[in-house]
Coordinates of C-alpha atoms in Angstrom, one line a residue:
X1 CA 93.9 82.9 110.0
X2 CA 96.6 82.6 112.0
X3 CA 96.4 81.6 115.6
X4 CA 97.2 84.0 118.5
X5 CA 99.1 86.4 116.3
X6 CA 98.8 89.8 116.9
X7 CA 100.3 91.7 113.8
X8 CA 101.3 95.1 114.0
X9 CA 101.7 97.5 111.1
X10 CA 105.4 100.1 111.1
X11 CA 106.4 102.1 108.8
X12 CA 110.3 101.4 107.9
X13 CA 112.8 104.2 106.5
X14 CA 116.4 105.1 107.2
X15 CA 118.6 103.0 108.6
X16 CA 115.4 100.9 109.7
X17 CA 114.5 100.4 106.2
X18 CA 118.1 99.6 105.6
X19 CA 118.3 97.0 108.0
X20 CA 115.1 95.1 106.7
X21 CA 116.4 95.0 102.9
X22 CA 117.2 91.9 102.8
X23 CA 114.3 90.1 104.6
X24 CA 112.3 92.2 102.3
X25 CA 113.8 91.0 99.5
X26 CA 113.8 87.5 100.5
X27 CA 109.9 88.1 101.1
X28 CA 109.1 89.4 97.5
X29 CA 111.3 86.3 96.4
X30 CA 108.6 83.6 98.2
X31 CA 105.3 85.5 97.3
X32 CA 106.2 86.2 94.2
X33 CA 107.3 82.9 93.1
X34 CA 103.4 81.7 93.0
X35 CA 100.9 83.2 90.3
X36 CA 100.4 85.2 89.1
X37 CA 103.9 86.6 88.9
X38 CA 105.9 83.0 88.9
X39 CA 108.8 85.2 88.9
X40 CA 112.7 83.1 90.0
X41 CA 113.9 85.7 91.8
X42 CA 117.5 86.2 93.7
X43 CA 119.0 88.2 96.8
X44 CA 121.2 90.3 94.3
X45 CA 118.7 91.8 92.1
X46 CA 115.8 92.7 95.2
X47 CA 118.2 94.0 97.2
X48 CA 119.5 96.4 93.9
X49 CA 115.6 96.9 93.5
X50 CA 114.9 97.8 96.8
X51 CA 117.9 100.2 96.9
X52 CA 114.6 102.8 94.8
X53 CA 113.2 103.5 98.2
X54 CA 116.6 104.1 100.5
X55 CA 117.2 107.2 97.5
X56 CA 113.5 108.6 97.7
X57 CA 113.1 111.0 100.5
X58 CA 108.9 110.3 100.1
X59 CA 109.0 106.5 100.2
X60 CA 106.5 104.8 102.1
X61 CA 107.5 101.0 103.0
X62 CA 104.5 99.5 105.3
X63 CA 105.6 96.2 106.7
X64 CA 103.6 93.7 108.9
X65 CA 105.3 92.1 111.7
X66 CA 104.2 89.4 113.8
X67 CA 106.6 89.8 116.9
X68 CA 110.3 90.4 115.3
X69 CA 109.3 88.5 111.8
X70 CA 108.2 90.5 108.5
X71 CA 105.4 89.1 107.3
X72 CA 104.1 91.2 104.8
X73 CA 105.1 94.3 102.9
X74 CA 103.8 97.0 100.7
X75 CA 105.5 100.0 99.2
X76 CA 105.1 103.6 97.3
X77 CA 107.0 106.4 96.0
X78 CA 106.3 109.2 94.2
X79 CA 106.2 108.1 90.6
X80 CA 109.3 110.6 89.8
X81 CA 111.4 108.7 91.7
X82 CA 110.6 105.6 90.3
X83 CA 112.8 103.9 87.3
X84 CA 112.3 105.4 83.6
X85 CA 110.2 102.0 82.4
X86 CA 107.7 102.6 85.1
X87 CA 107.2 106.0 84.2
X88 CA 107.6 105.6 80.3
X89 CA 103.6 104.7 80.0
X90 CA 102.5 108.0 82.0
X91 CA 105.2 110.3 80.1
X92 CA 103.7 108.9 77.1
X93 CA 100.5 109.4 77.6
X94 CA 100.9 112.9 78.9
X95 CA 100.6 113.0 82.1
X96 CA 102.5 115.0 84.9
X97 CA 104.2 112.6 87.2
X98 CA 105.3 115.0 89.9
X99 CA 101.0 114.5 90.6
X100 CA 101.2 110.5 91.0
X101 CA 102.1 108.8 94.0
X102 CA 102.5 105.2 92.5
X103 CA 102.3 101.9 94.7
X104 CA 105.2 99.3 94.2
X105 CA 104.6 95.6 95.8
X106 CA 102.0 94.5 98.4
X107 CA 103.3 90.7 99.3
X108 CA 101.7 88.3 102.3
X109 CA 102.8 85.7 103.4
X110 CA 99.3 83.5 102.9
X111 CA 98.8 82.1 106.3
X112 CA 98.2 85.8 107.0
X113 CA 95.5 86.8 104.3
X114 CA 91.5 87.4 105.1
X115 CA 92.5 89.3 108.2
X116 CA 92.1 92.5 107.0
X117 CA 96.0 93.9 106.2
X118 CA 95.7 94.2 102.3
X119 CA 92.9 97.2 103.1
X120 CA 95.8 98.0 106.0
X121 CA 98.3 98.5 103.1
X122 CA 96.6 100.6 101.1
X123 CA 95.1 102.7 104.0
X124 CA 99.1 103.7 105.2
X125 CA 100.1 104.0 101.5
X126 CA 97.0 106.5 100.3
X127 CA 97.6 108.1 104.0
X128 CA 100.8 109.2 103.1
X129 CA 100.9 110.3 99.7
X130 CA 97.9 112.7 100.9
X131 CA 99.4 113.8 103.9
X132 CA 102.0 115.8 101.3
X133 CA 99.1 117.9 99.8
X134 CA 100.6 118.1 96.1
X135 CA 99.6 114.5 94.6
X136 CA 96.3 113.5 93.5
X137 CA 96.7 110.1 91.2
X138 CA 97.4 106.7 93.2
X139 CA 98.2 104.2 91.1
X140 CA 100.0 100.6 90.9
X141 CA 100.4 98.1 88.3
X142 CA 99.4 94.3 87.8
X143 CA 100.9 91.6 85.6
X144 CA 98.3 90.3 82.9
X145 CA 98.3 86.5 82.7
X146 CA 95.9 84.4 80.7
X147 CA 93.0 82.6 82.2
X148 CA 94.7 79.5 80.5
X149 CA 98.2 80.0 81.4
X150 CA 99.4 76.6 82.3
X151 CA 100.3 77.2 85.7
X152 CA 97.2 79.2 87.2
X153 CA 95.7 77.4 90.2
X154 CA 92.4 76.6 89.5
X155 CA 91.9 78.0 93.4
X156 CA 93.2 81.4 92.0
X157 CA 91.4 84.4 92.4
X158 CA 91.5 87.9 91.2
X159 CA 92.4 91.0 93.5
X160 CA 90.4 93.1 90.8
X161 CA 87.5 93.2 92.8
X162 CA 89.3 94.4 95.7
X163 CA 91.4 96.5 93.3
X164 CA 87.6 97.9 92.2
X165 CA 86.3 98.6 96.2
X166 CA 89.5 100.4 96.9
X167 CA 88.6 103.2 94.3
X168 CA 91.0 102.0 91.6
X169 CA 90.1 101.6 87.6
X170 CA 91.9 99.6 85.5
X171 CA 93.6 101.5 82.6
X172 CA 94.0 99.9 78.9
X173 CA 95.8 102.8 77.6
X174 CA 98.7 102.8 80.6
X175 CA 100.9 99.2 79.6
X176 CA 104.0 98.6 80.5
X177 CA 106.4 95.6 80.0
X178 CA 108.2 94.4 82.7
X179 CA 111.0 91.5 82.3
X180 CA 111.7 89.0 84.5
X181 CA 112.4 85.1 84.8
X182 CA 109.3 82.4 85.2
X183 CA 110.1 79.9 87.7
X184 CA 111.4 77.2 85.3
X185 CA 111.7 79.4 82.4
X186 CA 116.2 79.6 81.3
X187 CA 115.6 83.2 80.5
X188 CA 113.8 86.3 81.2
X189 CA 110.8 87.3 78.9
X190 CA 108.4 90.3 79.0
X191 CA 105.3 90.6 80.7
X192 CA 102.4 93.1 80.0
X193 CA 101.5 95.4 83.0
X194 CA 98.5 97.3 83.3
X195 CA 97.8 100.3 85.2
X196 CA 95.5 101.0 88.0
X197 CA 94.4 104.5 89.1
X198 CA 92.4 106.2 91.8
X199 CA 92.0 109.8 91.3
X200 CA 91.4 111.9 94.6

């Protein structure tokens, strides 16, 4: 908990989402670095990441501010405006994209956890993709990591459960590889994603 904050919740697009690229960026750098995702990230590529959701006209990028400071973030796009490896596992699998609304990150900065804004970030993020009437698949994806792995915490815990009282069902059959660089790794190696859904 953090003491006499009061958070508020915007949603950021045009030159408002342009401005707040690179604190963004630098936010997905510190929350991802822990695990799960251990992932050595840099200014360069985020900001090149982020660039996704200044070219979709649908994006919805939630971000929590205490005063002028970002302090969490969660994005969403329609899946067809999302890059080709994100979309491979649902072409595959036969599914029509211009029906799924798919959810990118959801970082917070920890002091800010237990109060409520990870429900908050989905809320906006389902809120809009319904609000255009022609989706009805939400989905995101989460990084599979073994219960041994070297570097899990034994304080971790799983959002699954969350994941689970949201609506949302793991799926086996949707996998994707995602490649990025382990925080103390030289290079980048692949990492198995697996897909959540919620079907409205």
């Amino acid at each position: 908990m953090v003491a006499d904050s009061i958070v508020e919740i915007r949603r950021l697009t045009g030159e408002d989402l342009q401005r707040e690229l690179p604190a963004l960026a630098r936010l997905r750098i510190e929350v991802f670095r822990d695990f799960p995702y251990l992932y050595e990230g840099s200014m360069d590529y985020e900001q090149k990441y982020l660039e996704v959701y200044l070219r979709s006209s649908r994006c919805a990028m939630i971000a929590a501010y205490d005063q002028q400071r970002i302090v969490g973030a969660a994005s969403a796009l329609p899946l067809s405006d999302e890059n080709d490896y994100v979309q491979e596992p649902f072409l595959h699998a036969g599914y029509d994209l211009k029906r799924i609304f798919y959810f990118g990150e959801s970082v917070l900065l920890p002091s800010y956890r237990g109060q409520g804004l990870g429900h908050a970030f989905f809320d906006r993020r389902e809120e809009v993709a319904r609000s255009y009437g022609d989706y009805d698949i939400t989905c995101f994806c989460a990084v599979q990591r073994s219960e041994r792995h070297p570097q899990r915490p034994s304080s971790y815990r799983s959002l699954e459960s969350f994941w689970t009282k949201r609506g949302y069902a793991s799926r086996a059959e949707l996998q994707a590889e995602f490649t990025w660089r382990d925080v103390g790794d030289q290079k980048e190696t692949a990492k198995k994603m697996t897909y959540w859904l919620k079907e409205w």
